[in-house]
């Protein structure tokens, strides 16, 4: 065992001595904690490679509501329960596919293609007939 260090202030015990090995061990554990990744990052890196989502059927027509429309950029998102069940997100609506006169909450019919990142994008978009 290492010789205890003499400290000029009182420690947690009545003695003015502290065990040097315990101090070094505590410092080493603090350094390990500082070098480690956040728990969320470790969890994400430890997960197995996620399978890409299935390709959508090319002729399947979905119907959803225009959830948002960017005034600045012109793109939007369509809320569609069927697409969300498969891909876990809303469908991206590129600005060049927004039907003329479409407004938020309008019902739209569309087919789905996947982006390079595997995210759903609307294609063949038309206004749904009003009921």
Short mmCIF file of C-alpha atoms in Angstrom, two decimals:
data_model
loop_
_atom_site.label_atom_id
_atom_site.label_comp_id
_atom_site.label_asym_id
_atom_site.label_seq_id
_atom_site.Cartn_x
_atom_site.Cartn_y
_atom_site.Cartn_z
CA UNK A 1 0.00 0.00 0.00
CA UNK A 2 1.18 3.51 -0.75
CA UNK A 3 2.05 5.88 2.02
CA UNK A 4 -0.77 8.29 2.86
CA UNK A 5 -0.44 11.90 1.78
CA UNK A 6 -0.48 14.66 4.33
CA UNK A 7 -2.97 17.38 3.42
CA UNK A 8 -3.08 20.85 4.97
CA UNK A 9 -6.87 20.64 5.50
CA UNK A 10 -8.99 18.13 7.36
CA UNK A 11 -10.39 15.31 5.25
CA UNK A 12 -13.61 13.33 5.67
CA UNK A 13 -12.02 11.49 8.60
CA UNK A 14 -10.61 12.97 11.75
CA UNK A 15 -7.10 12.39 10.36
CA UNK A 16 -5.32 14.79 8.02
CA UNK A 17 -4.15 11.88 5.87
CA UNK A 18 -5.64 10.44 2.66
CA UNK A 19 -4.84 7.26 0.76
CA UNK A 20 -2.95 8.16 -2.44
CA UNK A 21 -4.07 5.03 -4.29
CA UNK A 22 -7.74 5.91 -3.77
CA UNK A 23 -7.12 9.43 -5.09
CA UNK A 24 -5.35 8.11 -8.20
CA UNK A 25 -8.11 5.53 -8.79
CA UNK A 26 -10.80 8.21 -8.46
CA UNK A 27 -8.94 10.49 -10.88
CA UNK A 28 -8.53 7.64 -13.39
CA UNK A 29 -12.24 6.82 -13.27
CA UNK A 30 -13.08 10.51 -13.86
CA UNK A 31 -10.77 10.57 -16.88
CA UNK A 32 -12.45 7.45 -18.32
CA UNK A 33 -15.84 9.09 -17.90
CA UNK A 34 -14.61 12.23 -19.70
CA UNK A 35 -13.25 10.15 -22.61
CA UNK A 36 -16.43 8.10 -23.04
CA UNK A 37 -19.28 8.94 -25.39
CA UNK A 38 -22.68 10.11 -24.20
CA UNK A 39 -25.00 7.21 -23.41
CA UNK A 40 -27.34 8.02 -26.33
CA UNK A 41 -24.44 7.94 -28.80
CA UNK A 42 -23.15 4.63 -27.43
CA UNK A 43 -26.64 3.13 -27.73
CA UNK A 44 -27.03 4.35 -31.30
CA UNK A 45 -23.64 3.00 -32.38
CA UNK A 46 -24.23 -0.34 -30.69
CA UNK A 47 -27.50 -0.98 -32.53
CA UNK A 48 -27.42 -3.25 -35.54
CA UNK A 49 -27.64 -1.78 -39.01
CA UNK A 50 -31.24 -0.77 -39.62
CA UNK A 51 -32.86 -2.36 -42.65
CA UNK A 52 -33.93 0.10 -45.32
CA UNK A 53 -37.68 0.57 -45.55
CA UNK A 54 -39.55 -1.44 -48.16
CA UNK A 55 -40.00 0.09 -51.60
CA UNK A 56 -43.52 1.42 -52.03
CA UNK A 57 -45.78 -0.20 -54.63
CA UNK A 58 -45.41 1.99 -57.75
CA UNK A 59 -49.14 2.27 -58.51
CA UNK A 60 -50.54 2.45 -54.97
CA UNK A 61 -52.43 5.73 -54.47
CA UNK A 62 -52.47 7.20 -50.98
CA UNK A 63 -54.62 9.99 -49.62
CA UNK A 64 -53.62 12.45 -46.94
CA UNK A 65 -53.90 16.03 -45.72
CA UNK A 66 -51.47 18.77 -46.60
CA UNK A 67 -49.94 19.28 -43.16
CA UNK A 68 -47.60 22.18 -43.92
CA UNK A 69 -46.45 24.30 -46.83
CA UNK A 70 -43.35 26.50 -46.75
CA UNK A 71 -44.14 29.98 -48.05
CA UNK A 72 -40.43 30.66 -48.49
CA UNK A 73 -39.32 27.45 -50.23
CA UNK A 74 -42.59 26.04 -51.58
CA UNK A 75 -42.23 22.45 -50.33
CA UNK A 76 -44.58 20.82 -47.86
CA UNK A 77 -45.47 17.68 -45.96
CA UNK A 78 -48.48 15.41 -46.26
CA UNK A 79 -49.89 13.64 -43.22
CA UNK A 80 -51.00 10.18 -44.27
CA UNK A 81 -51.62 7.45 -41.71
CA UNK A 82 -50.91 4.58 -44.14
CA UNK A 83 -47.52 6.00 -45.16
CA UNK A 84 -46.65 6.93 -41.57
CA UNK A 85 -47.34 3.34 -40.46
CA UNK A 86 -44.78 2.04 -42.96
CA UNK A 87 -42.09 4.74 -42.82
CA UNK A 88 -42.64 6.39 -39.45
CA UNK A 89 -42.79 9.92 -40.87
CA UNK A 90 -44.83 12.31 -42.96
CA UNK A 91 -44.49 12.38 -46.74
CA UNK A 92 -42.29 15.10 -48.23
CA UNK A 93 -43.96 17.14 -50.97
CA UNK A 94 -41.39 18.81 -53.27
CA UNK A 95 -42.25 22.34 -54.42
CA UNK A 96 -42.53 21.28 -58.07
CA UNK A 97 -45.23 18.73 -57.19
CA UNK A 98 -47.53 20.96 -55.10
CA UNK A 99 -50.89 21.17 -56.92
CA UNK A 100 -51.84 24.68 -57.97
CA UNK A 101 -54.04 26.35 -55.37
CA UNK A 102 -53.30 23.75 -52.67
CA UNK A 103 -53.59 25.01 -49.09
CA UNK A 104 -52.83 23.50 -45.69
CA UNK A 105 -55.49 20.94 -44.68
CA UNK A 106 -56.49 20.21 -48.31
CA UNK A 107 -56.84 16.49 -49.09
CA UNK A 108 -54.35 15.18 -51.65
CA UNK A 109 -53.96 11.93 -53.54
CA UNK A 110 -50.45 10.78 -54.41
CA UNK A 111 -48.09 7.90 -55.06
CA UNK A 112 -44.89 7.44 -53.06
CA UNK A 113 -41.25 7.13 -54.08
CA UNK A 114 -38.31 6.93 -51.70
CA UNK A 115 -35.59 9.57 -51.48
CA UNK A 116 -31.90 8.62 -51.47
CA UNK A 117 -32.16 8.48 -47.66
CA UNK A 118 -35.14 6.10 -47.82
CA UNK A 119 -37.72 8.72 -46.87
CA UNK A 120 -41.17 8.92 -48.49
CA UNK A 121 -41.73 11.58 -51.16
CA UNK A 122 -44.98 12.35 -52.91
CA UNK A 123 -45.25 11.88 -56.65
CA UNK A 124 -48.20 12.19 -59.05
CA UNK A 125 -49.94 14.54 -56.61
CA UNK A 126 -53.52 15.72 -57.30
CA UNK A 127 -56.20 17.36 -55.22
CA UNK A 128 -58.62 14.78 -53.81
CA UNK A 129 -62.24 15.30 -54.83
CA UNK A 130 -64.24 17.13 -52.17
CA UNK A 131 -66.89 14.99 -50.54
#
